[in-house]
Amino acid sequence: MSAAILPILARGELALAGAIVLILCLRRPVRRTFGPLAAYALWLAAPLCLAASVLPAYAPPASVAPLVRLVASGPHIAASLKRTPDLATALVALWAIGVLVAAGGFASRQARFVRSLGRLTPSTDDPRVLRGQHRGAGPMLLGALRPRIVVPADFDERFPGPARGLVLAHETVHLRRGDAAINGLVVVLRCLAWFNPLVHIGARRLRIDQEIACDAAVLARRPDDQRLYAELLLGAALTPFSAPFGCHWPATGVHPLKERLMMLKPVSTTPLRRRVGLVLVGAIGLAGAGAVWAANPAPAGYVIAPDWAAKPTGQDMARYYPAEAAKAKLEGMAVLDCGVTVEGRLSGCSVLREGPEQAGFGQAALQLAPIFQMKPATLDGKPTAGGKVRIPIKFAIN
């Protein structure tokens, strides 16, 4: 199992890292040419490429190996196979531990932040808004699945008059766009890719592009408030609070405030250019995902002519032959579908069909599967590890 998981993890990490590098190179040119929303939408290429990396490539049609005829002739005790832990198992276990530690760290950080807000009560002026007992931090959109706008106890004093409407408009844009859910997905990806520095860098840059796109949406509706909006950014820039799940005013962590203030000046793009930008960004994401999918390794083919190094003997057949069928001198058959290990052993076997049905020949075939072993180089001259084989087995009594 670990040997199968490790390549999937490696492909996913490479696809995610490659997409983030591409986005980091394109985000500013795209923003200057097509506007902040296009630069923000560009980040969709990352999850698209990640999803494409785990999609199966085209699978060749299954082939059935030649019939194996086994005749029961006496008792035999089949040897059991024991597997020792390998490097793949250790690496997958290390990755899983890291995921749990990272998830615990984010959950603990979120819990501490929520506790620091004190009791949250609905605002008398706006039922969408929750007022905390804290001061200084916020306003913000808190949560991921069911986000709510949270303001500090000193909200009315810090943001009087038009300023109040501006900051609430900012958080409302986050709420309507689903930015909190996107940030929650980013946290999940950071947990899964805890060892990948590009993912953490990309998460911070995404937050910046998210805030700039939100700023642009607010000022597009209220262009006359550009100066007041800039003053609000400067006043809130040193807020040291952050939480993994939610959207904050301003973006959490170290961020280029100068870049954000400069982007308050509307980019001179026409509606047509903005639409073209979104279409282009979508095409970039799909092209990247398509390239990742095309690079996925094709599923291992089926071994057509296995060169058996070991097969069950007549004694093995006698041991596992269905008892009722043996008493009735009933013969039968079963077809197994199995994977092949690096040693040529069969693994993960299942019964495709058996006959007569309910006579026990399928279960008998599964019990015989560990005894089969093929020579390692039987799949077009290449090692059989990762390959598959379909074995028709004929049961007979001597």
Short mmCIF file of C-alpha atoms in Angstrom, two decimals, residues 80-280:
data_model
loop_
_atom_site.label_atom_id
_atom_site.label_comp_id
_atom_site.label_asym_id
_atom_site.label_seq_id
_atom_site.Cartn_x
_atom_site.Cartn_y
_atom_site.Cartn_z
CA SER A 80 2.59 -17.75 4.62
CA LEU A 81 4.34 -14.67 3.34
CA LYS A 82 5.70 -12.03 5.72
CA ARG A 83 6.55 -8.52 4.70
CA THR A 84 9.09 -6.31 6.39
CA PRO A 85 8.71 -2.57 6.59
CA ASP A 86 10.46 -0.78 3.72
CA LEU A 87 11.57 2.77 2.97
CA ALA A 88 8.26 3.64 1.27
CA THR A 89 6.33 2.68 4.42
CA ALA A 90 8.63 4.79 6.59
CA LEU A 91 8.30 7.83 4.32
CA VAL A 92 4.51 7.59 4.15
CA ALA A 93 4.36 7.25 7.94
CA LEU A 94 6.59 10.32 8.35
CA TRP A 95 4.38 12.29 5.96
CA ALA A 96 1.22 11.25 7.85
CA ILE A 97 2.75 12.28 11.18
CA GLY A 98 3.68 15.66 9.69
CA VAL A 99 0.13 16.15 8.41
CA LEU A 100 -1.30 15.46 11.87
CA VAL A 101 1.19 17.77 13.58
CA ALA A 102 0.51 20.59 11.08
CA ALA A 103 -3.27 20.16 11.39
CA GLY A 104 -2.98 20.21 15.18
CA GLY A 105 -0.90 23.38 15.02
CA PHE A 106 -3.43 25.20 12.82
CA ALA A 107 -6.36 24.02 14.96
CA SER A 108 -4.62 25.15 18.15
CA ARG A 109 -3.78 28.52 16.64
CA GLN A 110 -7.40 29.02 15.53
CA ALA A 111 -8.73 28.04 18.97
CA ARG A 112 -6.38 30.47 20.76
CA PHE A 113 -7.40 33.26 18.42
CA VAL A 114 -11.12 32.65 18.91
CA ARG A 115 -10.66 32.60 22.70
CA SER A 116 -8.83 35.93 22.52
CA LEU A 117 -11.93 37.53 20.98
CA GLY A 118 -14.01 36.87 24.07
CA ARG A 119 -17.75 36.36 23.86
CA LEU A 120 -19.22 37.11 20.42
CA THR A 121 -22.66 38.73 20.36
CA PRO A 122 -24.81 39.79 17.38
CA SER A 123 -24.64 43.49 16.59
CA THR A 124 -27.80 45.49 17.20
CA ASP A 125 -27.19 47.45 13.98
CA ASP A 126 -26.48 44.55 11.62
CA PRO A 127 -27.40 40.90 12.39
CA ARG A 128 -24.65 39.70 10.00
CA VAL A 129 -22.01 41.16 12.31
CA LEU A 130 -20.73 39.66 15.56
CA ARG A 131 -19.16 41.98 18.12
CA GLY A 132 -16.32 40.64 20.24
CA GLN A 133 -15.00 41.74 23.62
CA HIS A 134 -11.50 42.32 22.21
CA ARG A 135 -10.04 45.60 21.00
CA GLY A 136 -7.78 46.40 18.07
CA ALA A 137 -8.03 43.23 15.96
CA GLY A 138 -10.39 43.35 13.02
CA PRO A 139 -12.82 43.72 11.44
CA MET A 140 -12.45 40.24 9.92
CA LEU A 141 -14.28 37.32 8.39
CA LEU A 142 -13.87 34.43 10.81
CA GLY A 143 -14.35 30.74 10.06
CA ALA A 144 -14.30 28.63 6.90
CA LEU A 145 -17.50 26.61 6.48
CA ARG A 146 -19.86 29.16 8.08
CA PRO A 147 -17.87 32.41 8.18
CA ARG A 148 -19.17 35.45 10.07
CA ILE A 149 -18.07 39.07 10.13
CA VAL A 150 -16.49 39.85 13.51
CA VAL A 151 -15.73 43.38 14.72
CA PRO A 152 -13.90 44.53 17.87
CA ALA A 153 -15.54 46.15 20.87
CA ASP A 154 -14.09 49.54 19.84
CA PHE A 155 -15.34 49.24 16.25
CA ASP A 156 -17.60 52.31 16.35
CA GLU A 157 -14.83 54.48 17.83
CA ARG A 158 -12.14 53.33 15.37
CA PHE A 159 -14.33 53.41 12.26
CA PRO A 160 -16.90 56.23 12.48
CA GLY A 161 -19.18 57.37 9.70
CA PRO A 162 -18.21 56.39 6.14
CA ALA A 163 -15.23 54.35 7.39
CA ARG A 164 -17.63 51.86 8.96
CA GLY A 165 -19.39 51.26 5.65
CA LEU A 166 -16.07 50.80 3.82
CA VAL A 167 -14.67 48.11 6.09
CA LEU A 168 -17.98 46.23 6.21
CA ALA A 169 -18.17 46.42 2.42
CA HIS A 170 -14.70 44.88 2.29
CA GLU A 171 -15.68 41.93 4.49
CA THR A 172 -18.96 41.51 2.60
CA VAL A 173 -17.02 41.05 -0.66
CA HIS A 174 -14.95 38.33 1.04
CA LEU A 175 -18.14 36.69 2.24
CA ARG A 176 -19.88 36.71 -1.13
CA ARG A 177 -16.86 35.42 -3.02
CA GLY A 178 -16.32 32.48 -0.69
CA ASP A 179 -12.82 33.65 0.21
CA ALA A 180 -13.01 32.12 3.69
CA ALA A 181 -13.67 28.66 2.21
CA ILE A 182 -10.76 29.16 -0.20
CA ASN A 183 -8.48 30.03 2.71
CA GLY A 184 -9.68 26.92 4.51
CA LEU A 185 -8.71 24.83 1.48
CA VAL A 186 -5.30 26.52 1.52
CA VAL A 187 -4.82 25.42 5.13
CA VAL A 188 -5.66 21.85 4.14
CA LEU A 189 -3.08 21.97 1.33
CA ARG A 190 -0.49 23.39 3.73
CA CYS A 191 -1.09 20.46 6.04
CA LEU A 192 -0.82 17.91 3.23
CA ALA A 193 2.32 19.63 1.89
CA TRP A 194 3.81 20.62 5.23
CA PHE A 195 7.37 19.99 4.03
CA ASN A 196 7.04 22.03 0.80
CA PRO A 197 8.18 25.66 1.30
CA LEU A 198 6.65 26.74 -2.02
CA VAL A 199 3.17 25.90 -0.71
CA HIS A 200 3.63 28.14 2.34
CA ILE A 201 5.06 30.96 0.22
CA GLY A 202 2.17 30.60 -2.21
CA ALA A 203 -0.35 30.71 0.65
CA ARG A 204 0.96 34.11 1.75
CA ARG A 205 0.99 35.48 -1.79
CA LEU A 206 -2.55 34.24 -2.38
CA ARG A 207 -3.73 36.15 0.69
CA ILE A 208 -2.15 39.31 -0.74
CA ASP A 209 -3.81 38.86 -4.13
CA GLN A 210 -7.08 38.08 -2.36
CA GLU A 211 -6.97 41.33 -0.41
CA ILE A 212 -5.97 43.39 -3.46
CA ALA A 213 -8.85 41.89 -5.46
CA CYS A 214 -11.22 42.67 -2.60
CA ASP A 215 -9.92 46.26 -2.40
CA ALA A 216 -10.52 46.68 -6.12
CA ALA A 217 -14.09 45.38 -5.85
CA VAL A 218 -14.91 47.83 -3.04
CA LEU A 219 -13.38 50.86 -4.77
CA ALA A 220 -15.05 49.98 -8.06
CA ARG A 221 -18.35 50.68 -6.29
CA ARG A 222 -17.06 53.60 -4.19
CA PRO A 223 -14.29 55.33 -6.23
CA ASP A 224 -14.66 58.62 -4.34
CA ASP A 225 -13.55 56.96 -1.08
CA GLN A 226 -10.08 55.97 -2.32
CA ARG A 227 -8.21 58.34 0.04
CA LEU A 228 -10.22 57.30 3.10
CA TYR A 229 -9.70 53.65 2.17
CA ALA A 230 -5.92 54.17 2.04
CA GLU A 231 -5.97 55.85 5.45
CA LEU A 232 -7.88 52.89 6.87
CA LEU A 233 -5.26 50.50 5.50
CA LEU A 234 -2.46 52.50 7.10
CA GLY A 235 -4.30 52.57 10.42
CA ALA A 236 -4.86 48.84 10.45
CA ALA A 237 -1.53 47.75 8.95
CA LEU A 238 0.18 46.93 12.25
CA THR A 239 -2.55 44.67 13.62
CA PRO A 240 -0.55 41.65 14.88
CA PHE A 241 -3.42 39.15 15.09
CA SER A 242 -4.02 36.29 12.68
CA ALA A 243 -6.00 33.08 12.43
CA PRO A 244 -5.72 30.26 9.88
CA PHE A 245 -9.44 30.10 9.07
CA GLY A 246 -10.94 33.37 7.90
CA CYS A 247 -10.16 36.60 6.07
CA HIS A 248 -8.55 39.50 7.87
CA TRP A 249 -8.35 43.25 7.59
CA PRO A 250 -5.63 43.59 6.43
CA ALA A 251 -4.00 40.36 5.15
CA THR A 252 -2.30 38.43 7.94
CA GLY A 253 1.42 38.04 8.30
CA VAL A 254 4.15 40.08 6.64
CA HIS A 255 2.77 41.57 3.45
CA PRO A 256 3.91 44.34 1.06
CA LEU A 257 1.65 47.19 2.20
CA LYS A 258 3.27 49.48 -0.36
CA GLU A 259 2.17 47.18 -3.16
CA ARG A 260 -1.35 47.04 -1.78
CA LEU A 261 -1.59 50.83 -1.45
CA MET A 262 -0.31 51.31 -4.98
CA MET A 263 -2.98 48.94 -6.26
CA LEU A 264 -5.71 51.14 -4.79
CA LYS A 265 -5.32 53.21 -7.93
CA PRO A 266 -7.70 51.47 -10.33
CA VAL A 267 -6.05 49.54 -13.12
CA SER A 268 -7.06 51.07 -16.46
CA THR A 269 -8.75 48.00 -17.90
CA THR A 270 -11.98 47.85 -19.83
CA PRO A 271 -14.70 45.37 -18.91
CA LEU A 272 -13.87 43.46 -22.10
CA ARG A 273 -10.21 43.19 -21.12
CA ARG A 274 -11.13 41.94 -17.64
CA ARG A 275 -13.34 39.25 -19.17
CA VAL A 276 -10.59 38.28 -21.59
CA GLY A 277 -8.22 38.08 -18.63
CA LEU A 278 -10.48 35.68 -16.75
CA VAL A 279 -10.85 33.52 -19.86
CA LEU A 280 -7.08 33.52 -20.33
#
